[in-house]
């Protein structure tokens, strides 16, 4: 059954024109871009669903805040305002601004990890994994089995597999596990939520073995909305209370504010206990990598906008509309038999390209085919989260086969309307109808050694 679109809880007073090129022009542009969507110019894209990170539309309140930012080097009032908002919402004593999520990881992780230590997560986001490894550690994913099957609907598919977590700790030795990272929502599994019960269980295990627990909380507000919607006992709690409870279970948090903070740039490291010996060390790393600890790589105006965005991001009407956009698209895809990671998660639709192109092998990149068809069909930009992104085995140099072949349509916050989403759905359905006529995929003609999907050149196999 079709789900009704939740009308925007805002009106639009400033617009940014976008244009749609002709099909012939788009085919020329994508060829010039070497069939890599990251090489396209934004002006040649009609609907840009490449990421929900930093692509948010700010409110009038945030823009007003930009004008009153305090640009003092030390002790700016904008820092005090951000600190107060973050303490109020997350409940942590120490609030360290940084310029984005990966900067938070760079500041905190070397304090928890070193050569020979392990980090275990429900699922590591790619930069989070990279910072575990840069700190000398090894990263292990430990997500529940249900996450691995896109077509199977289950609640809280982002959860940690707690039986396996405890087995891993015993196997590796608790003293060798430097940190457990709870990622909310579970981005790599498709923006899937984690239940409060699961966070509580993981916290208990960490306490039992005396292991540090960090919350990788880019999408804490979207996660809280799912808990309110789907977890028994939380129906009547406020989003603010649910958000706060999530944070009580961890010792520290790393946050990319480019997501639920509804800003274009920003991040936070939080330490629950202000008397922790971590606090002066976080400050010291921040001063080295980001800037003095009362601004941490952000300008005063950016901290001001973030302090306001933190409150807007936990408003219930906003979250109902936001998750409503995903539910609306998902119901249209259900009606048309397009398979995606279901039920839909918090920040986008992860279409199962393996299901759409069952005849195309992983080494011809089915999820990349779908991303390129969406651009050619309707000027939509999105990306492969599959074998093309995964890359080669560092030892053998052979193409790895990804567990998923997802084409991710990430939805920027407060940016696109119902009509835009209909364009996206119509394009997906049109492509599904001609998918069997596409016989071959793409080959790579040039690639850099790491994170190749951002730069690689491709060509169609004929
Ligand atoms: C985006 C993200 C990060 C990294 O944040 P950046 O702001 O992009 O540096 C880390 N973890 C998760 C779960 C994310 O979604």
Coordinates of C-alpha atoms and ligand atoms in Angstrom, one line a residue:
X1 CA 0.0 0.0 0.0
X2 CA 1.2 3.5 -0.9
X3 CA 2.4 5.6 2.0
X4 CA 1.3 9.3 2.1
X5 CA 4.0 11.9 1.8
X6 CA 4.6 13.8 5.0
X7 CA 4.4 17.5 4.0
X8 CA 7.5 19.6 4.8
X9 CA 7.4 21.3 8.2
X10 CA 8.9 24.4 6.7
X11 CA 8.3 26.7 3.7
X12 CA 11.0 27.7 1.2
X13 CA 12.2 31.3 1.0
X14 CA 15.5 31.0 -0.8
X15 CA 16.0 28.8 -3.9
X16 CA 18.9 27.5 -5.9
X17 CA 18.2 26.9 -9.6
X18 CA 19.1 23.5 -11.1
X19 CA 18.9 22.5 -14.7
X20 CA 18.4 19.3 -16.6
X21 CA 20.6 18.6 -19.6
X22 CA 19.3 16.6 -22.5
X23 CA 19.9 12.8 -22.7
X24 CA 22.6 13.4 -25.4
X25 CA 24.4 16.0 -23.3
X26 CA 24.3 13.7 -20.2
X27 CA 25.7 10.8 -22.2
X28 CA 28.6 13.1 -23.4
X29 CA 29.2 14.4 -19.8
X30 CA 29.4 11.0 -18.2
X31 CA 31.7 9.8 -21.0
X32 CA 34.0 12.8 -20.3
X33 CA 33.8 11.9 -16.6
X34 CA 35.3 8.5 -17.5
X35 CA 32.0 6.9 -16.2
X36 CA 32.9 8.0 -12.7
X37 CA 30.1 10.1 -11.0
X38 CA 32.6 11.7 -8.7
X39 CA 34.2 13.4 -11.8
X40 CA 30.9 15.0 -12.8
X41 CA 30.4 18.7 -12.2
X42 CA 27.6 19.6 -9.9
X43 CA 26.1 21.9 -12.5
X44 CA 25.6 19.0 -14.8
X45 CA 23.6 17.1 -12.2
X46 CA 19.8 17.5 -11.9
X47 CA 19.1 15.7 -8.6
X48 CA 22.2 15.1 -6.5
X49 CA 21.9 12.1 -4.2
X50 CA 25.6 11.3 -4.0
X51 CA 25.6 11.8 -0.2
X52 CA 23.6 13.2 2.7
X53 CA 26.8 14.5 4.3
X54 CA 27.2 18.3 4.4
X55 CA 24.6 18.7 1.7
X56 CA 21.9 19.9 4.2
X57 CA 19.9 23.1 3.8
X58 CA 20.3 25.4 6.8
X59 CA 17.3 27.2 8.4
X60 CA 16.7 31.0 8.7
X61 CA 17.8 30.6 12.3
X62 CA 21.1 29.0 11.4
X63 CA 21.8 31.7 8.7
X64 CA 21.1 34.4 11.3
X65 CA 23.5 32.6 13.6
X66 CA 26.2 32.7 10.9
X67 CA 26.0 36.5 11.2
X68 CA 26.5 36.5 15.0
X69 CA 29.4 34.1 15.1
X70 CA 32.2 35.1 17.5
X71 CA 35.5 34.6 15.7
X72 CA 37.7 35.0 18.7
X73 CA 40.7 32.6 18.8
X74 CA 40.1 31.4 22.4
X75 CA 36.9 31.3 24.4
X76 CA 34.5 32.5 21.7
X77 CA 30.9 32.8 22.8
X78 CA 29.9 30.6 19.8
X79 CA 31.9 27.8 21.5
X80 CA 30.1 28.4 24.7
X81 CA 26.8 28.2 22.9
X82 CA 27.8 25.0 21.1
X83 CA 29.1 23.4 24.3
X84 CA 25.9 24.2 26.1
X85 CA 23.7 22.7 23.3
X86 CA 25.8 19.6 23.0
X87 CA 25.9 19.1 26.8
X88 CA 22.2 19.5 27.0
X89 CA 21.5 17.1 24.2
X90 CA 24.2 14.4 24.6
X91 CA 24.8 14.8 28.3
X92 CA 28.6 14.7 28.1
X93 CA 30.8 16.8 30.2
X94 CA 33.5 17.6 27.6
X95 CA 32.6 18.8 24.1
X96 CA 35.4 19.2 21.6
X97 CA 34.5 20.7 18.2
X98 CA 36.4 19.4 15.2
X99 CA 36.0 20.1 11.5
X100 CA 34.2 16.8 10.6
X101 CA 33.7 13.2 11.7
X102 CA 37.0 11.8 10.5
X103 CA 38.8 14.6 12.4
X104 CA 37.1 13.3 15.5
X105 CA 38.4 9.8 14.8
X106 CA 41.9 11.2 14.1
X107 CA 41.9 13.0 17.5
X108 CA 40.4 10.2 19.6
X109 CA 41.5 6.8 18.2
X110 CA 45.2 7.0 18.7
X111 CA 44.4 7.5 22.4
X112 CA 42.6 4.1 22.5
X113 CA 44.5 2.0 20.0
X114 CA 48.0 1.0 19.0
X115 CA 49.8 -1.7 17.2
X116 CA 48.3 -5.1 18.1
X117 CA 45.0 -3.8 19.4
X118 CA 41.6 -4.6 17.9
X119 CA 38.5 -2.4 17.5
X120 CA 35.1 -4.1 17.1
X121 CA 32.0 -2.4 15.7
X122 CA 28.5 -3.3 14.5
X123 CA 30.0 -2.0 11.2
X124 CA 32.8 0.4 10.6
X125 CA 32.2 3.4 8.3
X126 CA 35.1 3.6 5.8
X127 CA 36.9 6.5 7.4
X128 CA 36.4 5.0 10.8
X129 CA 38.0 1.8 9.7
X130 CA 40.8 3.8 8.1
X131 CA 41.5 5.7 11.4
X132 CA 41.6 2.4 13.4
X133 CA 44.2 1.2 11.0
X134 CA 46.1 4.4 11.0
X135 CA 46.3 4.2 14.8
X136 CA 47.9 0.7 14.3
X137 CA 44.8 -1.3 15.2
X138 CA 42.7 -3.8 13.3
X139 CA 39.0 -3.3 12.6
X140 CA 36.4 -6.1 12.9
X141 CA 32.7 -5.9 11.9
X142 CA 30.2 -7.7 14.0
X143 CA 26.7 -6.9 12.7
X144 CA 23.7 -9.2 13.1
X145 CA 23.1 -11.8 10.4
X146 CA 19.8 -10.1 9.2
X147 CA 21.7 -7.1 7.9
X148 CA 23.3 -9.3 5.2
X149 CA 20.0 -10.1 3.4
X150 CA 18.6 -6.9 1.8
X151 CA 15.2 -8.5 0.9
X152 CA 14.5 -9.8 4.4
X153 CA 12.6 -7.2 6.6
X154 CA 13.6 -7.1 10.2
X155 CA 13.6 -4.4 12.8
X156 CA 17.0 -2.9 13.9
X157 CA 19.1 -4.6 11.2
X158 CA 22.0 -2.3 12.3
X159 CA 22.4 -4.1 15.6
X160 CA 25.6 -5.6 17.0
X161 CA 25.7 -9.4 17.1
X162 CA 26.2 -9.6 20.9
X163 CA 26.9 -13.4 21.0
X164 CA 29.6 -13.0 18.5
X165 CA 30.9 -9.8 20.2
X166 CA 31.5 -11.7 23.4
X167 CA 33.0 -14.6 21.6
X168 CA 35.4 -12.3 19.8
X169 CA 36.4 -10.6 23.0
X170 CA 37.2 -14.0 24.6
X171 CA 39.1 -15.1 21.5
X172 CA 41.2 -12.0 21.1
X173 CA 41.6 -11.4 24.9
X174 CA 39.8 -8.4 26.4
X175 CA 43.1 -6.6 27.1
X176 CA 43.7 -6.6 23.3
X177 CA 40.4 -4.9 22.4
X178 CA 41.1 -1.2 22.6
X179 CA 37.6 0.0 21.8
X180 CA 34.1 -1.1 20.8
X181 CA 32.5 1.2 18.4
X182 CA 28.7 1.4 18.1
X183 CA 27.7 3.1 14.9
X184 CA 24.3 4.7 14.9
X185 CA 22.6 4.5 12.5
X186 CA 24.6 1.7 10.9
X187 CA 25.6 3.6 7.7
X188 CA 27.4 0.7 5.9
X189 CA 24.5 -1.6 6.4
X190 CA 22.1 0.9 4.7
X191 CA 21.4 3.4 7.4
X192 CA 19.8 0.7 9.5
X193 CA 19.0 1.5 13.2
X194 CA 20.3 0.1 16.4
X195 CA 17.9 -0.7 19.2
X196 CA 18.3 0.7 22.7
X197 CA 18.3 -2.8 24.0
X198 CA 21.2 -3.6 21.8
X199 CA 23.1 -0.6 23.0
X200 CA 22.4 -1.6 26.6
X201 CA 23.6 -5.1 26.0
X202 CA 26.8 -4.0 24.3
X203 CA 27.5 -1.5 27.2
X204 CA 27.1 -4.4 29.7
X205 CA 29.5 -6.5 27.8
X206 CA 32.0 -3.7 27.7
X207 CA 31.6 -3.0 31.4
X208 CA 32.1 -6.7 32.2
X209 CA 35.4 -6.8 30.3
X210 CA 36.4 -3.2 31.1
X211 CA 36.5 -2.2 27.4
X212 CA 36.1 1.4 26.2
X213 CA 32.8 2.0 24.3
X214 CA 32.7 4.8 21.7
X215 CA 29.5 5.9 19.9
X216 CA 30.1 6.7 16.2
X217 CA 27.0 8.9 16.3
X218 CA 26.6 10.7 12.9
X219 CA 22.9 9.9 12.8
X220 CA 21.8 9.7 16.5
X221 CA 18.6 11.6 15.8
X222 CA 17.4 9.4 13.0
X223 CA 18.3 6.4 15.2
X224 CA 16.2 7.8 18.0
X225 CA 13.2 8.3 15.7
X226 CA 13.4 4.6 14.8
X227 CA 13.6 3.6 18.5
X228 CA 10.5 5.7 19.2
X229 CA 8.6 4.2 16.2
X230 CA 9.6 0.6 16.6
X231 CA 10.9 -0.3 20.1
X232 CA 8.5 -1.2 22.9
X233 CA 8.5 1.2 25.8
X234 CA 9.7 4.2 23.8
X235 CA 6.5 5.2 22.0
X236 CA 5.7 8.0 24.5
X237 CA 9.3 9.2 25.2
X238 CA 10.5 12.4 23.6
X239 CA 13.2 12.2 20.9
X240 CA 15.4 14.4 23.1
X241 CA 15.1 11.9 26.0
X242 CA 15.8 8.9 23.6
X243 CA 18.8 10.7 22.2
X244 CA 20.2 11.3 25.7
X245 CA 19.7 7.7 26.7
X246 CA 21.6 6.5 23.7
X247 CA 24.6 8.5 24.8
X248 CA 24.5 7.3 28.4
X249 CA 25.8 3.8 27.3
X250 CA 29.1 5.0 25.9
X251 CA 32.2 6.6 27.4
X252 CA 33.0 8.8 24.4
X253 CA 31.4 9.8 21.1
X254 CA 32.7 10.8 17.7
X255 CA 30.1 12.7 15.6
X256 CA 30.1 13.9 12.0
X257 CA 27.7 16.9 12.4
X258 CA 27.4 17.0 8.6
X259 CA 24.6 14.6 9.0
X260 CA 22.0 15.1 11.9
X261 CA 23.7 18.4 13.0
X262 CA 22.2 19.8 9.7
X263 CA 25.2 21.9 8.9
X264 CA 27.6 21.8 5.9
X265 CA 30.7 21.3 8.0
X266 CA 31.4 20.3 11.6
X267 CA 32.0 17.5 14.0
X268 CA 32.3 16.7 17.7
X269 CA 34.4 14.5 20.1
X270 CA 32.5 14.0 23.4
X271 CA 33.8 12.7 26.7
X272 CA 31.2 11.6 29.2
X273 CA 33.3 12.0 32.3
X274 CA 34.9 15.5 32.5
X275 CA 37.5 14.2 35.0
X276 CA 38.7 11.5 32.6
X277 CA 42.4 11.5 31.8
X278 CA 41.3 11.5 28.1
X279 CA 40.2 15.1 28.3
X280 CA 43.6 16.8 28.3
X281 CA 44.8 14.3 25.7
X282 CA 41.9 15.0 23.4
X283 CA 42.6 18.8 23.8
X284 CA 46.3 18.2 23.0
X285 CA 45.6 16.2 19.8
X286 CA 43.0 18.7 18.8
X287 CA 45.5 21.6 19.1
X288 CA 48.0 19.6 17.0
X289 CA 45.6 18.5 14.2
X290 CA 42.6 20.8 14.2
X291 CA 43.2 24.1 16.1
X292 CA 42.9 25.5 19.6
X293 CA 40.3 23.5 21.6
X294 CA 37.7 26.2 21.7
X295 CA 37.2 26.1 18.0
X296 CA 38.8 22.8 16.7
X297 CA 39.0 23.6 13.0
X298 CA 35.6 25.4 12.9
X299 CA 35.0 29.1 12.5
X300 CA 32.9 30.8 15.1
X301 CA 30.0 31.2 12.7
X302 CA 30.1 27.4 11.9
X303 CA 29.9 26.6 15.6
X304 CA 27.0 29.0 16.0
X305 CA 25.1 27.3 13.1
X306 CA 25.8 23.9 14.6
X307 CA 24.6 24.9 18.0
X308 CA 21.3 25.8 16.4
X309 CA 21.3 22.7 14.1
X310 CA 21.7 20.3 17.0
X311 CA 18.2 21.4 18.3
X312 CA 16.6 21.5 14.9
X313 CA 17.8 18.0 14.1
X314 CA 16.0 16.4 17.1
X315 CA 12.6 18.1 16.4
X316 CA 10.0 15.4 16.0
X317 CA 8.1 17.1 13.1
X318 CA 11.3 17.4 11.2
X319 CA 12.2 13.7 11.8
X320 CA 8.7 12.5 10.9
X321 CA 9.1 14.4 7.6
X322 CA 12.7 13.3 7.0
X323 CA 12.1 9.5 7.6
X324 CA 8.7 10.0 5.9
X325 CA 10.6 10.8 2.6
X326 CA 12.4 7.5 2.8
X327 CA 9.2 5.6 3.6
X328 CA 7.4 7.3 0.8
X329 CA 10.0 6.3 -1.8
X330 CA 10.3 2.8 -0.3
X331 CA 6.6 2.2 -0.7
X332 CA 6.7 3.3 -4.3
X333 CA 9.6 0.9 -4.9
X334 CA 7.6 -1.9 -3.2
X335 CA 4.7 -1.3 -5.6
X336 CA 7.1 -1.6 -8.5
X337 CA 9.1 -4.6 -7.3
X338 CA 12.4 -2.7 -6.9
X339 CA 14.5 -4.5 -4.2
X340 CA 16.4 -2.4 -1.6
X341 CA 17.8 -2.9 1.9
X342 CA 14.5 -3.3 3.7
X343 CA 12.9 -1.9 5.8
X344 CA 14.3 1.4 4.5
X345 CA 16.9 3.1 6.8
X346 CA 17.4 6.6 7.8
X347 CA 19.3 8.5 5.2
X348 CA 18.6 7.0 1.9
X349 CA 17.6 4.1 -0.3
X350 CA 20.1 1.3 -0.9
X351 CA 18.9 -0.4 -4.1
X352 CA 19.9 -4.0 -4.5
X353 CA 21.6 -3.8 -7.9
X354 CA 22.4 -7.5 -7.8
X355 CA 18.7 -8.2 -7.9
X356 CA 18.2 -5.7 -10.7
X357 CA 21.1 -7.1 -12.8
X358 CA 21.3 -10.8 -11.8
X359 CA 23.0 -11.7 -15.1
X360 CA 25.9 -9.3 -14.5
X361 CA 28.9 -10.5 -12.5
X362 CA 30.4 -8.5 -9.6
X363 CA 33.5 -7.7 -11.5
X364 CA 31.5 -5.8 -14.1
X365 CA 30.0 -3.7 -11.2
X366 CA 26.2 -3.9 -11.3
X367 CA 25.8 -1.1 -8.7
X368 CA 27.9 1.2 -10.8
X369 CA 25.8 0.3 -13.9
X370 CA 22.6 1.4 -12.0
X371 CA 24.3 4.6 -10.8
X372 CA 25.3 5.5 -14.4
X373 CA 21.9 4.6 -15.9
X374 CA 20.2 6.9 -13.3
X375 CA 22.4 9.7 -14.5
X376 CA 21.7 9.0 -18.2
X377 CA 18.0 8.4 -17.6
X378 CA 17.2 11.4 -15.4
X379 CA 20.3 13.4 -14.4
X380 CA 20.4 11.8 -11.0
X381 CA 23.7 11.4 -9.3
X382 CA 24.2 8.5 -6.7
X383 CA 27.0 6.0 -6.1
X384 CA 28.1 2.4 -6.0
X385 CA 28.4 0.8 -2.5
X386 CA 29.6 -2.6 -3.9
X387 CA 32.5 -4.3 -5.6
X388 CA 33.5 -1.1 -7.4
X389 CA 33.9 0.7 -4.1
X390 CA 35.5 -2.3 -2.3
X391 CA 38.5 -2.6 -4.7
X392 CA 41.2 -5.1 -4.9
X393 CA 42.8 -7.5 -2.4
X394 CA 46.0 -5.8 -1.2
X395 CA 48.0 -9.0 -1.4
X396 CA 46.9 -10.7 -4.6
X397 CA 45.7 -7.5 -6.4
X398 CA 42.6 -9.3 -7.5
X399 CA 39.1 -7.7 -7.5
X400 CA 37.3 -8.5 -4.3
X401 CA 33.6 -9.6 -4.4
X402 CA 31.5 -7.4 -2.2
X403 CA 28.8 -9.0 0.0
X404 CA 26.3 -6.3 -1.3
X405 CA 26.0 -4.5 -4.6
X406 CA 24.1 -1.5 -3.4
X407 CA 23.4 1.7 -5.4
X408 CA 23.0 4.3 -2.7
X409 CA 20.5 7.1 -3.2
X410 CA 21.3 9.4 -0.2
X411 CA 18.8 12.1 0.5
X412 CA 20.1 15.5 1.6
X413 CA 18.2 17.0 4.5
X414 CA 15.5 19.6 3.7
X415 CA 16.7 19.9 0.1
X416 CA 14.4 18.0 -2.3
X417 CA 10.6 17.9 -2.6
X418 CA 8.1 15.1 -3.2
X419 CA 8.2 15.9 -7.0
X420 CA 11.9 15.3 -7.0
X421 CA 11.5 12.0 -5.2
X422 CA 8.9 11.0 -7.8
X423 CA 11.4 11.7 -10.6
X424 CA 13.9 9.4 -8.8
X425 CA 11.3 6.6 -8.4
X426 CA 10.1 6.9 -12.0
X427 CA 13.7 6.6 -13.3
X428 CA 14.4 3.5 -11.1
X429 CA 11.3 1.8 -12.4
X430 CA 12.1 2.7 -16.0
X431 CA 15.6 1.2 -15.6
X432 CA 14.2 -1.9 -13.9
X433 CA 12.0 -2.5 -17.0
X434 CA 14.9 -2.4 -19.5
X435 CA 17.6 -3.9 -17.1
X436 CA 17.7 -7.3 -18.8
X437 CA 18.6 -5.6 -22.1
X438 CA 21.9 -4.4 -20.6
X439 CA 24.2 -7.3 -21.3
X440 CA 27.5 -6.1 -20.0
X441 CA 28.9 -3.8 -17.3
X442 CA 32.1 -1.7 -17.0
X443 CA 35.9 -2.3 -16.8
X444 CA 38.4 -0.1 -15.1
X445 CA 41.0 1.4 -17.4
X446 CA 43.0 3.3 -14.6
X447 CA 42.8 3.2 -10.8
X448 CA 44.8 4.7 -7.9
X449 CA 46.0 2.4 -5.1
X450 CA 43.6 3.3 -2.4
X451 CA 40.0 4.6 -2.2
X452 CA 39.8 4.0 -6.0
X453 CA 36.2 4.7 -6.5
X454 CA 36.7 8.5 -6.2
X455 CA 39.2 8.7 -9.0
X456 CA 39.1 5.5 -11.2
X457 CA 38.4 5.7 -14.9
X458 CA 36.0 3.2 -16.4
X459 CA 34.7 2.2 -19.9
X460 CA 31.7 0.1 -21.0
X461 CA 32.5 -3.5 -22.0
X462 CA 31.2 -4.1 -25.5
Ligands
LIG1 C1 30.1 10.4 7.7 C2 30.5 9.4 8.7 C3 31.8 9.5 9.3 C4 32.8 10.5 8.9 O1 32.4 11.8 8.9 P1 32.9 12.9 7.9 O2 32.2 14.1 8.5 O3 32.5 12.5 6.6 O4 34.4 13.0 8.1 C5 32.0 8.6 10.3 N1 31.1 7.7 10.7 C6 29.9 7.6 10.1 C7 29.0 6.5 10.6 C8 29.6 8.5 9.1 O5 28.4 8.3 8.5

